[in-house]
PDB file of C-alpha atoms and ligand atoms in Angstrom:
ATOM      1  CA  MET A   1       5.599  22.538  -7.661  1.00 98.00           C
ATOM      2  CA  LYS A   2       8.311  22.535  -5.017  1.00 98.00           C
ATOM      3  CA  VAL A   3      10.687  19.569  -4.990  1.00 98.00           C
ATOM      4  CA  ILE A   4      12.373  19.392  -1.584  1.00 98.00           C
ATOM      5  CA  ALA A   5      14.859  16.760  -0.429  1.00 98.00           C
ATOM      6  CA  HIS A   6      15.843  18.054   2.983  1.00 98.00           C
ATOM      7  CA  PRO A   7      13.560  17.090   5.910  1.00 98.00           C
ATOM      8  CA  ASP A   8      14.044  20.411   7.755  1.00 98.00           C
ATOM      9  CA  GLU A   9      13.161  22.441   4.692  1.00 98.00           C
ATOM     10  CA  ALA A  10      10.113  20.278   3.985  1.00 98.00           C
ATOM     11  CA  HIS A  11       8.974  20.579   7.615  1.00 98.00           C
ATOM     12  CA  ALA A  12       9.337  24.368   7.542  1.00 98.00           C
ATOM     13  CA  GLN A  13       7.233  24.609   4.373  1.00 98.00           C
ATOM     14  CA  ILE A  14       4.418  22.423   5.763  1.00 98.00           C
ATOM     15  CA  SER A  15       4.460  24.279   9.084  1.00 97.00           C
ATOM     16  CA  HIS A  16       4.160  27.561   7.217  1.00 97.00           C
ATOM     17  CA  TRP A  17       1.102  26.289   5.315  1.00 98.00           C
ATOM     18  CA  ARG A  18      -0.471  24.795   8.415  1.00 96.00           C
ATOM     19  CA  ASN A  19       0.012  27.990  10.403  1.00 95.00           C
ATOM     20  CA  SER A  20      -2.156  29.777   7.871  1.00 96.00           C
ATOM     21  CA  GLY A  21      -4.946  27.277   8.704  1.00 97.00           C
ATOM     22  CA  ALA A  22      -4.586  25.234   5.504  1.00 98.00           C
ATOM     23  CA  ARG A  23      -5.486  21.534   5.215  1.00 98.00           C
ATOM     24  CA  ILE A  24      -2.526  19.481   4.034  1.00 98.00           C
ATOM     25  CA  GLY A  25      -2.940  16.179   2.173  1.00 98.00           C
ATOM     26  CA  LEU A  26      -0.042  13.721   2.213  1.00 99.00           C
ATOM     27  CA  VAL A  27       0.517  10.870  -0.252  1.00 99.00           C
ATOM     28  CA  PRO A  28       3.486   8.684   0.766  1.00 98.00           C
ATOM     29  CA  THR A  29       4.941   6.652  -2.135  1.00 98.00           C
ATOM     30  CA  MET A  30       8.083   4.839  -3.187  1.00 98.00           C
ATOM     31  CA  GLY A  31       7.926   6.425  -6.654  1.00 98.00           C
ATOM     32  CA  ALA A  32       7.540   4.509  -9.945  1.00 96.00           C
ATOM     33  CA  LEU A  33       4.184   6.226  -9.946  1.00 98.00           C
ATOM     34  CA  HIS A  34       1.153   4.883 -11.790  1.00 97.00           C
ATOM     35  CA  GLU A  35      -2.474   5.934 -12.064  1.00 97.00           C
ATOM     36  CA  GLY A  36      -3.173   4.478  -8.620  1.00 98.00           C
ATOM     37  CA  HIS A  37      -0.771   6.944  -6.998  1.00 98.00           C
ATOM     38  CA  LEU A  38      -2.004   9.834  -9.143  1.00 98.00           C
ATOM     39  CA  THR A  39      -5.579   9.032  -8.085  1.00 98.00           C
ATOM     40  CA  LEU A  40      -4.505   9.403  -4.434  1.00 98.00           C
ATOM     41  CA  ALA A  41      -2.920  12.762  -5.265  1.00 98.00           C
ATOM     42  CA  LYS A  42      -6.060  13.890  -7.104  1.00 98.00           C
ATOM     43  CA  ARG A  43      -8.244  12.913  -4.158  1.00 98.00           C
ATOM     44  CA  SER A  44      -5.963  14.886  -1.847  1.00 98.00           C
ATOM     45  CA  LYS A  45      -6.168  17.870  -4.188  1.00 98.00           C
ATOM     46  CA  ALA A  46      -9.959  17.665  -4.110  1.00 98.00           C
ATOM     47  CA  GLU A  47     -10.102  17.534  -0.300  1.00 98.00           C
ATOM     48  CA  CYS A  48      -7.144  19.628   0.871  1.00 98.00           C
ATOM     49  CA  ASP A  49      -5.609  23.060   0.290  1.00 98.00           C
ATOM     50  CA  TYR A  50      -2.108  21.714  -0.320  1.00 98.00           C
ATOM     51  CA  THR A  51      -1.000  18.300  -1.515  1.00 99.00           C
ATOM     52  CA  VAL A  52       2.392  16.804  -0.709  1.00 99.00           C
ATOM     53  CA  VAL A  53       3.659  13.584  -2.317  1.00 99.00           C
ATOM     54  CA  THR A  54       6.692  11.785  -0.922  1.00 99.00           C
ATOM     55  CA  ILE A  55       8.998   9.661  -3.075  1.00 98.00           C
ATOM     56  CA  PHE A  56      11.347   7.488  -1.061  1.00 98.00           C
ATOM     57  CA  VAL A  57      12.333   3.867  -1.658  1.00 98.00           C
ATOM     58  CA  ASN A  58      12.532   2.912   1.992  1.00 98.00           C
ATOM     59  CA  PRO A  59      15.401   0.452   2.558  1.00 98.00           C
ATOM     60  CA  THR A  60      14.199  -0.691   6.009  1.00 98.00           C
ATOM     61  CA  GLN A  61      11.049  -2.315   4.613  1.00 98.00           C
ATOM     62  CA  PHE A  62      12.932  -4.587   2.202  1.00 97.00           C
ATOM     63  CA  GLY A  63      14.307  -7.948   3.329  1.00 96.00           C
ATOM     64  CA  PRO A  64      17.874  -8.991   2.416  1.00 94.00           C
ATOM     65  CA  ASN A  65      16.683 -11.118  -0.543  1.00 90.00           C
ATOM     66  CA  GLU A  66      14.085  -8.678  -1.822  1.00 93.00           C
ATOM     67  CA  ASP A  67      14.091  -6.229  -4.732  1.00 90.00           C
ATOM     68  CA  LEU A  68      15.487  -3.050  -3.095  1.00 96.00           C
ATOM     69  CA  SER A  69      18.328  -2.587  -5.588  1.00 94.00           C
ATOM     70  CA  ARG A  70      16.183  -3.320  -8.649  1.00 93.00           C
ATOM     71  CA  TYR A  71      13.076  -1.492  -7.396  1.00 94.00           C
ATOM     72  CA  PRO A  72      12.108   0.857 -10.272  1.00 95.00           C
ATOM     73  CA  ARG A  73      13.337   4.430  -9.837  1.00 96.00           C
ATOM     74  CA  THR A  74      11.747   6.817 -12.330  1.00 97.00           C
ATOM     75  CA  LEU A  75      12.060  10.221 -10.674  1.00 98.00           C
ATOM     76  CA  GLU A  76      11.852  12.423 -13.785  1.00 98.00           C
ATOM     77  CA  ALA A  77       8.712  10.697 -15.081  1.00 98.00           C
ATOM     78  CA  ASP A  78       7.214  10.741 -11.565  1.00 98.00           C
ATOM     79  CA  LEU A  79       7.788  14.497 -11.243  1.00 98.00           C
ATOM     80  CA  ALA A  80       6.258  15.105 -14.688  1.00 98.00           C
ATOM     81  CA  GLY A  81       3.127  13.160 -13.692  1.00 98.00           C
ATOM     82  CA  LEU A  82       2.850  15.041 -10.402  1.00 98.00           C
ATOM     83  CA  ARG A  83       3.290  18.386 -12.187  1.00 98.00           C
ATOM     84  CA  ASP A  84       0.351  17.460 -14.429  1.00 98.00           C
ATOM     85  CA  VAL A  85      -1.789  16.757 -11.376  1.00 98.00           C
ATOM     86  CA  GLN A  86      -0.524  20.057  -9.914  1.00 98.00           C
ATOM     87  CA  VAL A  87       0.585  18.805  -6.549  1.00 98.00           C
ATOM     88  CA  ASP A  88       2.201  21.508  -4.429  1.00 98.00           C
ATOM     89  CA  MET A  89       5.250  19.765  -3.077  1.00 98.00           C
ATOM     90  CA  VAL A  90       7.238  16.581  -3.618  1.00 99.00           C
ATOM     91  CA  PHE A  91       9.491  15.369  -0.814  1.00 99.00           C
ATOM     92  CA  THR A  92      12.448  13.364  -2.135  1.00 98.00           C
ATOM     93  CA  PRO A  93      14.855  12.636   0.739  1.00 98.00           C
ATOM     94  CA  THR A  94      17.915  10.415   0.327  1.00 98.00           C
ATOM     95  CA  PRO A  95      18.361   7.292   2.498  1.00 98.00           C
ATOM     96  CA  GLU A  96      21.174   9.095   4.373  1.00 98.00           C
ATOM     97  CA  MET A  97      18.805  11.947   5.265  1.00 98.00           C
ATOM     98  CA  LEU A  98      16.185   9.643   6.814  1.00 98.00           C
ATOM     99  CA  TYR A  99      18.620   7.088   8.221  1.00 98.00           C
ATOM    100  CA  PRO A 100      21.781   8.965   9.169  1.00 98.00           C
ATOM    101  CA  ALA A 101      24.694   7.188  10.833  1.00 98.00           C
ATOM    102  CA  GLY A 102      23.659   6.158  14.336  1.00 98.00           C
ATOM    103  CA  PHE A 103      19.973   5.745  13.513  1.00 98.00           C
ATOM    104  CA  SER A 104      18.581   3.050  15.823  1.00 98.00           C
ATOM    105  CA  THR A 105      14.978   3.812  16.817  1.00 98.00           C
ATOM    106  CA  TYR A 106      12.132   1.820  15.237  1.00 98.00           C
ATOM    107  CA  VAL A 107       8.352   1.756  15.595  1.00 98.00           C
ATOM    108  CA  GLU A 108       7.140  -1.678  16.747  1.00 98.00           C
ATOM    109  CA  PRO A 109       4.151  -2.503  14.527  1.00 98.00           C
ATOM    110  CA  PRO A 110       0.776  -3.635  15.935  1.00 98.00           C
ATOM    111  CA  ALA A 111      -0.500  -7.235  16.042  1.00 97.00           C
ATOM    112  CA  SER A 112      -2.206  -6.899  12.653  1.00 98.00           C
ATOM    113  CA  ALA A 113       1.303  -6.824  11.151  1.00 98.00           C
ATOM    114  CA  ASN A 114       2.049 -10.388  12.297  1.00 98.00           C
ATOM    115  CA  PRO A 115       0.145 -12.661   9.862  1.00 98.00           C
ATOM    116  CA  LEU A 116       0.263 -12.742   6.038  1.00 98.00           C
ATOM    117  CA  GLU A 117       2.918 -10.252   4.849  1.00 98.00           C
ATOM    118  CA  GLY A 118       4.368 -10.257   8.355  1.00 98.00           C
ATOM    119  CA  GLN A 119       5.113 -13.981   8.104  1.00 98.00           C
ATOM    120  CA  CYS A 120       6.394 -13.897   4.537  1.00 97.00           C
ATOM    121  CA  ARG A 121       8.400 -10.688   4.901  1.00 98.00           C
ATOM    122  CA  PRO A 122       9.812 -10.559   8.446  1.00 97.00           C
ATOM    123  CA  GLY A 123      10.656  -6.997   9.463  1.00 98.00           C
ATOM    124  CA  HIS A 124       8.764  -5.465   6.543  1.00 98.00           C
ATOM    125  CA  PHE A 125       6.108  -3.709   8.596  1.00 98.00           C
ATOM    126  CA  ARG A 126       8.634  -2.510  11.151  1.00 98.00           C
ATOM    127  CA  GLY A 127      10.273  -0.671   8.264  1.00 98.00           C
ATOM    128  CA  VAL A 128       6.919   0.641   7.060  1.00 98.00           C
ATOM    129  CA  THR A 129       5.695   1.879  10.452  1.00 99.00           C
ATOM    130  CA  THR A 130       9.067   3.477  11.136  1.00 99.00           C
ATOM    131  CA  VAL A 131       9.280   5.366   7.861  1.00 99.00           C
ATOM    132  CA  VAL A 132       5.604   6.374   7.867  1.00 99.00           C
ATOM    133  CA  MET A 133       5.956   7.684  11.411  1.00 98.00           C
ATOM    134  CA  LYS A 134       9.039   9.628  10.340  1.00 98.00           C
ATOM    135  CA  LEU A 135       7.158  11.058   7.349  1.00 99.00           C
ATOM    136  CA  PHE A 136       4.266  12.038   9.635  1.00 98.00           C
ATOM    137  CA  GLN A 137       6.717  13.850  11.923  1.00 98.00           C
ATOM    138  CA  ILE A 138       8.500  15.643   9.105  1.00 98.00           C
ATOM    139  CA  LEU A 139       5.289  16.451   7.229  1.00 98.00           C
ATOM    140  CA  PRO A 140       2.514  17.022   9.798  1.00 98.00           C
ATOM    141  CA  ALA A 141      -0.380  16.726   7.378  1.00 98.00           C
ATOM    142  CA  THR A 142      -4.110  16.859   8.040  1.00 98.00           C
ATOM    143  CA  ILE A 143      -5.005  13.737   6.014  1.00 98.00           C
ATOM    144  CA  ALA A 144      -2.740  10.968   4.705  1.00 99.00           C
ATOM    145  CA  TYR A 145      -3.903   8.890   1.740  1.00 99.00           C
ATOM    146  CA  PHE A 146      -2.982   5.225   1.210  1.00 98.00           C
ATOM    147  CA  GLY A 147      -4.191   2.706  -1.360  1.00 98.00           C
ATOM    148  CA  GLN A 148      -6.329  -0.251  -0.303  1.00 98.00           C
ATOM    149  CA  LYS A 149      -4.255  -2.470  -2.574  1.00 98.00           C
ATOM    150  CA  ASP A 150      -1.836  -2.676   0.380  1.00 98.00           C
ATOM    151  CA  TYR A 151      -4.718  -3.684   2.631  1.00 98.00           C
ATOM    152  CA  GLN A 152      -2.609  -4.982   5.505  1.00 98.00           C
ATOM    153  CA  GLN A 153      -0.346  -1.936   5.368  1.00 98.00           C
ATOM    154  CA  LEU A 154      -3.387   0.328   5.595  1.00 98.00           C
ATOM    155  CA  THR A 155      -4.739  -1.666   8.562  1.00 98.00           C
ATOM    156  CA  VAL A 156      -1.362  -1.481  10.315  1.00 98.00           C
ATOM    157  CA  ILE A 157      -0.964   2.264   9.725  1.00 98.00           C
ATOM    158  CA  LYS A 158      -4.505   3.041  10.926  1.00 98.00           C
ATOM    159  CA  ARG A 159      -3.835   1.120  14.145  1.00 98.00           C
ATOM    160  CA  MET A 160      -0.452   2.796  14.648  1.00 98.00           C
ATOM    161  CA  VAL A 161      -1.976   6.254  14.259  1.00 98.00           C
ATOM    162  CA  GLU A 162      -4.679   5.425  16.774  1.00 98.00           C
ATOM    163  CA  ASP A 163      -2.351   3.717  19.249  1.00 98.00           C
ATOM    164  CA  LEU A 164       0.287   6.455  19.148  1.00 98.00           C
ATOM    165  CA  ASN A 165      -2.175   9.394  19.070  1.00 98.00           C
ATOM    166  CA  VAL A 166      -0.820  10.713  15.807  1.00 98.00           C
ATOM    167  CA  PRO A 167      -2.940  13.751  14.867  1.00 98.00           C
ATOM    168  CA  ILE A 168      -3.344  12.745  11.210  1.00 98.00           C
ATOM    169  CA  ARG A 169      -6.467  11.239   9.598  1.00 98.00           C
ATOM    170  CA  VAL A 170      -5.659   8.155   7.521  1.00 98.00           C
ATOM    171  CA  GLU A 171      -7.810   7.598   4.439  1.00 98.00           C
ATOM    172  CA  GLY A 172      -7.820   4.355   2.467  1.00 98.00           C
ATOM    173  CA  CYS A 173      -8.613   4.716  -1.227  1.00 98.00           C
ATOM    174  CA  PRO A 174      -9.954   2.017  -3.584  1.00 98.00           C
ATOM    175  CA  THR A 175      -7.508  -0.061  -5.620  1.00 98.00           C
ATOM    176  CA  ILE A 176      -7.131   1.215  -9.165  1.00 98.00           C
ATOM    177  CA  ARG A 177      -7.209  -1.586 -11.745  1.00 98.00           C
ATOM    178  CA  GLU A 178      -6.370  -2.040 -15.398  1.00 98.00           C
ATOM    179  CA  SER A 179      -9.435  -2.657 -17.595  1.00 98.00           C
ATOM    180  CA  ASP A 180      -8.937  -6.446 -17.295  1.00 97.00           C
ATOM    181  CA  GLY A 181      -8.809  -6.354 -13.476  1.00 98.00           C
ATOM    182  CA  LEU A 182      -5.058  -6.375 -12.774  1.00 98.00           C
ATOM    183  CA  ALA A 183      -4.383  -4.138  -9.775  1.00 98.00           C
ATOM    184  CA  MET A 184      -2.011  -1.318 -10.663  1.00 98.00           C
ATOM    185  CA  SER A 185       1.379  -1.759  -9.025  1.00 97.00           C
ATOM    186  CA  SER A 186       4.864  -0.387  -9.523  1.00 95.00           C
ATOM    187  CA  ARG A 187       6.025  -4.005  -9.711  1.00 96.00           C
ATOM    188  CA  ASN A 188       3.841  -4.729 -12.767  1.00 97.00           C
ATOM    189  CA  ARG A 189       6.594  -3.210 -14.892  1.00 96.00           C
ATOM    190  CA  TYR A 190       8.767  -6.240 -14.106  1.00 96.00           C
ATOM    191  CA  LEU A 191       6.291  -8.472 -15.998  1.00 98.00           C
ATOM    192  CA  ASP A 192       6.775  -9.476 -19.638  1.00 98.00           C
ATOM    193  CA  ALA A 193       3.696  -9.991 -21.847  1.00 98.00           C
ATOM    194  CA  GLU A 194       3.266 -13.643 -20.965  1.00 98.00           C
ATOM    195  CA  GLN A 195       3.713 -13.003 -17.230  1.00 98.00           C
ATOM    196  CA  ARG A 196       1.329 -10.052 -17.441  1.00 98.00           C
ATOM    197  CA  GLN A 197      -1.330 -12.500 -18.620  1.00 98.00           C
ATOM    198  CA  ARG A 198      -0.577 -14.912 -15.779  1.00 98.00           C
ATOM    199  CA  ALA A 199      -0.686 -12.030 -13.293  1.00 98.00           C
ATOM    200  CA  LEU A 200      -4.422 -11.893 -13.952  1.00 98.00           C
ATOM    201  CA  SER A 201      -4.651 -15.084 -11.894  1.00 98.00           C
ATOM    202  CA  LEU A 202      -4.887 -12.924  -8.754  1.00 98.00           C
ATOM    203  CA  TRP A 203      -7.930 -11.075 -10.048  1.00 98.00           C
ATOM    204  CA  HIS A 204      -9.608 -14.290 -11.174  1.00 98.00           C
ATOM    205  CA  ALA A 205      -8.929 -15.957  -7.825  1.00 98.00           C
ATOM    206  CA  LEU A 206     -10.488 -13.022  -5.972  1.00 98.00           C
ATOM    207  CA  GLN A 207     -13.469 -13.134  -8.315  1.00 98.00           C
ATOM    208  CA  ALA A 208     -13.862 -16.857  -7.603  1.00 98.00           C
ATOM    209  CA  ALA A 209     -14.005 -16.105  -3.876  1.00 98.00           C
ATOM    210  CA  LYS A 210     -16.463 -13.289  -4.465  1.00 98.00           C
ATOM    211  CA  GLN A 211     -18.775 -15.461  -6.558  1.00 98.00           C
ATOM    212  CA  LEU A 212     -18.830 -18.172  -3.906  1.00 98.00           C
ATOM    213  CA  TYR A 213     -19.454 -15.565  -1.215  1.00 98.00           C
ATOM    214  CA  GLU A 214     -22.289 -14.034  -3.219  1.00 97.00           C
ATOM    215  CA  SER A 215     -23.848 -17.451  -3.752  1.00 97.00           C
ATOM    216  CA  GLY A 216     -24.019 -17.783   0.062  1.00 97.00           C
ATOM    217  CA  GLU A 217     -20.827 -19.696   0.879  1.00 98.00           C
ATOM    218  CA  ARG A 218     -19.438 -18.573   4.253  1.00 98.00           C
ATOM    219  CA  ASN A 219     -16.938 -21.377   4.908  1.00 98.00           C
ATOM    220  CA  VAL A 220     -13.521 -19.722   4.709  1.00 98.00           C
ATOM    221  CA  HIS A 221     -11.676 -22.938   3.802  1.00 98.00           C
ATOM    222  CA  ILE A 222     -13.848 -23.489   0.756  1.00 98.00           C
ATOM    223  CA  LEU A 223     -13.176 -19.923  -0.417  1.00 98.00           C
ATOM    224  CA  GLU A 224      -9.435 -20.309   0.194  1.00 98.00           C
ATOM    225  CA  GLN A 225      -9.307 -23.588  -1.719  1.00 98.00           C
ATOM    226  CA  ALA A 226     -11.123 -22.012  -4.644  1.00 98.00           C
ATOM    227  CA  MET A 227      -8.641 -19.123  -4.713  1.00 98.00           C
ATOM    228  CA  ALA A 228      -5.619 -21.430  -4.605  1.00 98.00           C
ATOM    229  CA  ARG A 229      -7.057 -23.600  -7.393  1.00 98.00           C
ATOM    230  CA  GLU A 230      -7.744 -20.595  -9.591  1.00 98.00           C
ATOM    231  CA  LEU A 231      -4.274 -19.141  -8.961  1.00 98.00           C
ATOM    232  CA  LEU A 232      -2.470 -22.322  -9.933  1.00 98.00           C
ATOM    233  CA  GLN A 233      -4.697 -23.041 -12.939  1.00 98.00           C
ATOM    234  CA  ARG A 234      -4.076 -19.565 -14.291  1.00 97.00           C
ATOM    235  CA  GLY A 235      -0.306 -19.660 -13.927  1.00 95.00           C
ATOM    236  CA  ALA A 236       0.702 -18.227 -10.557  1.00 97.00           C
ATOM    237  CA  GLU A 237       3.907 -20.029  -9.583  1.00 94.00           C
ATOM    238  CA  LYS A 238       4.365 -19.828  -5.854  1.00 95.00           C
ATOM    239  CA  ILE A 239       1.520 -18.891  -3.535  1.00 98.00           C
ATOM    240  CA  ASP A 240       2.707 -17.175  -0.364  1.00 98.00           C
ATOM    241  CA  TYR A 241      -0.879 -17.029   0.861  1.00 98.00           C
ATOM    242  CA  ALA A 242      -4.457 -17.004  -0.380  1.00 98.00           C
ATOM    243  CA  ARG A 243      -6.470 -16.323   2.745  1.00 98.00           C
ATOM    244  CA  VAL A 244      -9.820 -15.019   3.906  1.00 98.00           C
ATOM    245  CA  VAL A 245      -9.546 -13.277   7.286  1.00 98.00           C
ATOM    246  CA  ASP A 246     -11.352 -10.798   9.514  1.00 97.00           C
ATOM    247  CA  SER A 247     -11.411  -7.493   7.658  1.00 97.00           C
ATOM    248  CA  GLN A 248     -10.603  -5.387  10.743  1.00 95.00           C
ATOM    249  CA  THR A 249      -8.061  -7.417  12.715  1.00 96.00           C
ATOM    250  CA  LEU A 250      -6.792  -9.741   9.943  1.00 98.00           C
ATOM    251  CA  GLU A 251      -7.235 -12.607  12.389  1.00 97.00           C
ATOM    252  CA  THR A 252      -8.022 -16.137  11.212  1.00 98.00           C
ATOM    253  CA  ILE A 253     -11.729 -17.031  10.982  1.00 98.00           C
ATOM    254  CA  ASP A 254     -13.480 -20.243   9.988  1.00 98.00           C
ATOM    255  CA  THR A 255     -16.779 -18.741   8.951  1.00 98.00           C
ATOM    256  CA  ILE A 256     -17.643 -15.291   7.659  1.00 98.00           C
ATOM    257  CA  ASP A 257     -20.186 -13.730  10.008  1.00 94.00           C
ATOM    258  CA  ASP A 258     -20.026 -10.166   8.920  1.00 86.00           C
ATOM    259  CA  GLU A 259     -17.285  -8.804   6.712  1.00 95.00           C
ATOM    260  CA  ALA A 260     -14.064 -10.496   5.634  1.00 98.00           C
ATOM    261  CA  VAL A 261     -11.211  -9.757   3.284  1.00 98.00           C
ATOM    262  CA  ALA A 262      -9.640 -12.119   0.771  1.00 98.00           C
ATOM    263  CA  LEU A 263      -5.907 -11.496   0.422  1.00 99.00           C
ATOM    264  CA  ILE A 264      -3.411 -13.027  -1.977  1.00 98.00           C
ATOM    265  CA  ALA A 265       0.357 -12.882  -2.362  1.00 98.00           C
ATOM    266  CA  CYS A 266       2.039 -14.976  -5.028  1.00 98.00           C
ATOM    267  CA  PHE A 267       4.850 -14.979  -7.528  1.00 98.00           C
ATOM    268  CA  VAL A 268       4.638 -14.701 -11.279  1.00 98.00           C
ATOM    269  CA  GLY A 269       8.167 -15.314 -12.489  1.00 97.00           C
ATOM    270  CA  LYS A 270      10.415 -13.513 -10.010  1.00 95.00           C
ATOM    271  CA  THR A 271       7.791 -10.851  -9.326  1.00 96.00           C
ATOM    272  CA  ARG A 272       5.827 -10.987  -6.103  1.00 97.00           C
ATOM    273  CA  LEU A 273       2.313  -9.590  -6.495  1.00 98.00           C
ATOM    274  CA  ILE A 274      -0.388  -8.890  -3.915  1.00 98.00           C
ATOM    275  CA  ASP A 275      -4.084  -8.113  -4.216  1.00 98.00           C
ATOM    276  CA  ASN A 276      -7.223  -8.276  -2.090  1.00 98.00           C
ATOM    277  CA  LEU A 277     -10.983  -7.923  -2.103  1.00 98.00           C
ATOM    278  CA  VAL A 278     -13.349  -7.137   0.751  1.00 98.00           C
ATOM    279  CA  LEU A 279     -16.236  -9.598   1.022  1.00 98.00           C
ATOM    280  CA  SER A 280     -19.136  -7.711   2.487  1.00 95.00           C
ATOM    281  CA  ASN A 281     -22.915  -7.744   2.453  1.00 85.00           C
ATOM    282  CA  SER A 282     -22.950  -4.003   1.875  1.00 76.00           C
ATOM    283  CA  ASP A 283     -22.240  -3.271  -1.758  1.00 55.00           C
ATOM    284  CA  SER A 284     -19.675  -0.552  -1.137  1.00 47.00           C
ATOM    285  CA  HIS A 285     -16.648  -2.643  -2.259  1.00 49.00           C
TER     286      HIS A 285
HETATM  287  O1  PAF B   1       3.096   1.726   0.056  1.00 60.72           O
HETATM  288  C1  PAF B   1       4.225   2.207  -0.121  1.00 60.72           C
HETATM  289  O2  PAF B   1       4.579   2.676  -1.209  1.00 60.72           O
HETATM  290  C2  PAF B   1       5.216   2.212   1.037  1.00 60.72           C
HETATM  291  O3  PAF B   1       5.086   1.078   1.813  1.00 60.72           O
HETATM  292  C3  PAF B   1       5.131   3.494   1.889  1.00 60.72           C
HETATM  293  C4  PAF B   1       3.780   3.607   2.586  1.00 60.72           C
HETATM  294  C5  PAF B   1       5.346   4.709   1.016  1.00 60.72           C
HETATM  295  C6  PAF B   1       6.209   3.468   2.968  1.00 60.72           C
HETATM  296  O4  PAF B   1       7.471   3.375   2.423  1.00 60.72           O
END
C-alpha cells in the first residue's frame, strides 16, 4: 500500500494507473476511520482495479467554533485498517499542501447546500465542495464513494459533479450502523457511555417517522413533531433540525407525494450528531 502525501506524486501515480485502462475507486475521508469507511473501501475494491483512500481533515469545512482542533486524528490505526482491506494507495496531504499561501479560489456549492446543514454551519459546504473538487482534480478517479450518512453532502456533491461536468461517477453507499441502530461516525468516539445511550435518540426518532410513514401518514409536520418528541424524550439536548424534505432537492414539502428523507442534527453533550432515513414506497432503503 502506497502512502503518498504530495499531490503531484499522487496525481502521477493515478495517471499512470489510468493510462493502463484501469478503473480507479476513490474514497475521500477525514480519517478516524470506522467500519463505515472500510465498507466504502471494500466496495471500491470489489468494483475497481485500484482503490485510493484520502485522509485529510479539511480546515475549510469547519466553522470557527467547531471541532477542527479536537477532531480525532488516528493516522497509524487508519493505515493499519486500510492495509487489512488492501487498498492500493492512501493520500495524506498536509493543510499547507492543499491550501498553500495565496490560496483564494472556492467552489460555490449548489442550492441544495442552503438548508439544514447549510443554515446551521455557514460555509461548511463551500469547504466541502472546494476540497472534494480539489481531490477530484488531484486524483482523477473513475468512481468516488461517499456514505449516505452525510445525505446532504452526497446530494451536494452529486449536483456539483453534474453541474461542473466532472468526469467521475459518484456512488452513495448505505449508512453502516452499530447493532442497536447508532450510525457509525468518527464523532461517536467523543461520547461517554451515558451519552452513547442518549445518542440512540436519533435512531429512535427516525424509526418513529418511519413507523408513521408506513402506517400511511404523509403530513410532514406530524412526522417532524414525532421526531422532535422522540429526540427530546430520549435525551438529545439541542435539536438543530429534525426535518422531512424532498429526497432529491432537499426542499421543504408539506406532504409526501413520492419519496422524502428524514434528516436530524442534534447535540448530545458537546457532540453534534447527524443521521437520516429515506422514506420511500419502494423497499430499497
Ligand atoms: O465526509 C467527509 O469525511 C468529508 O466531508 C469529505 C467528503 C472527506 C471532505 O472533506
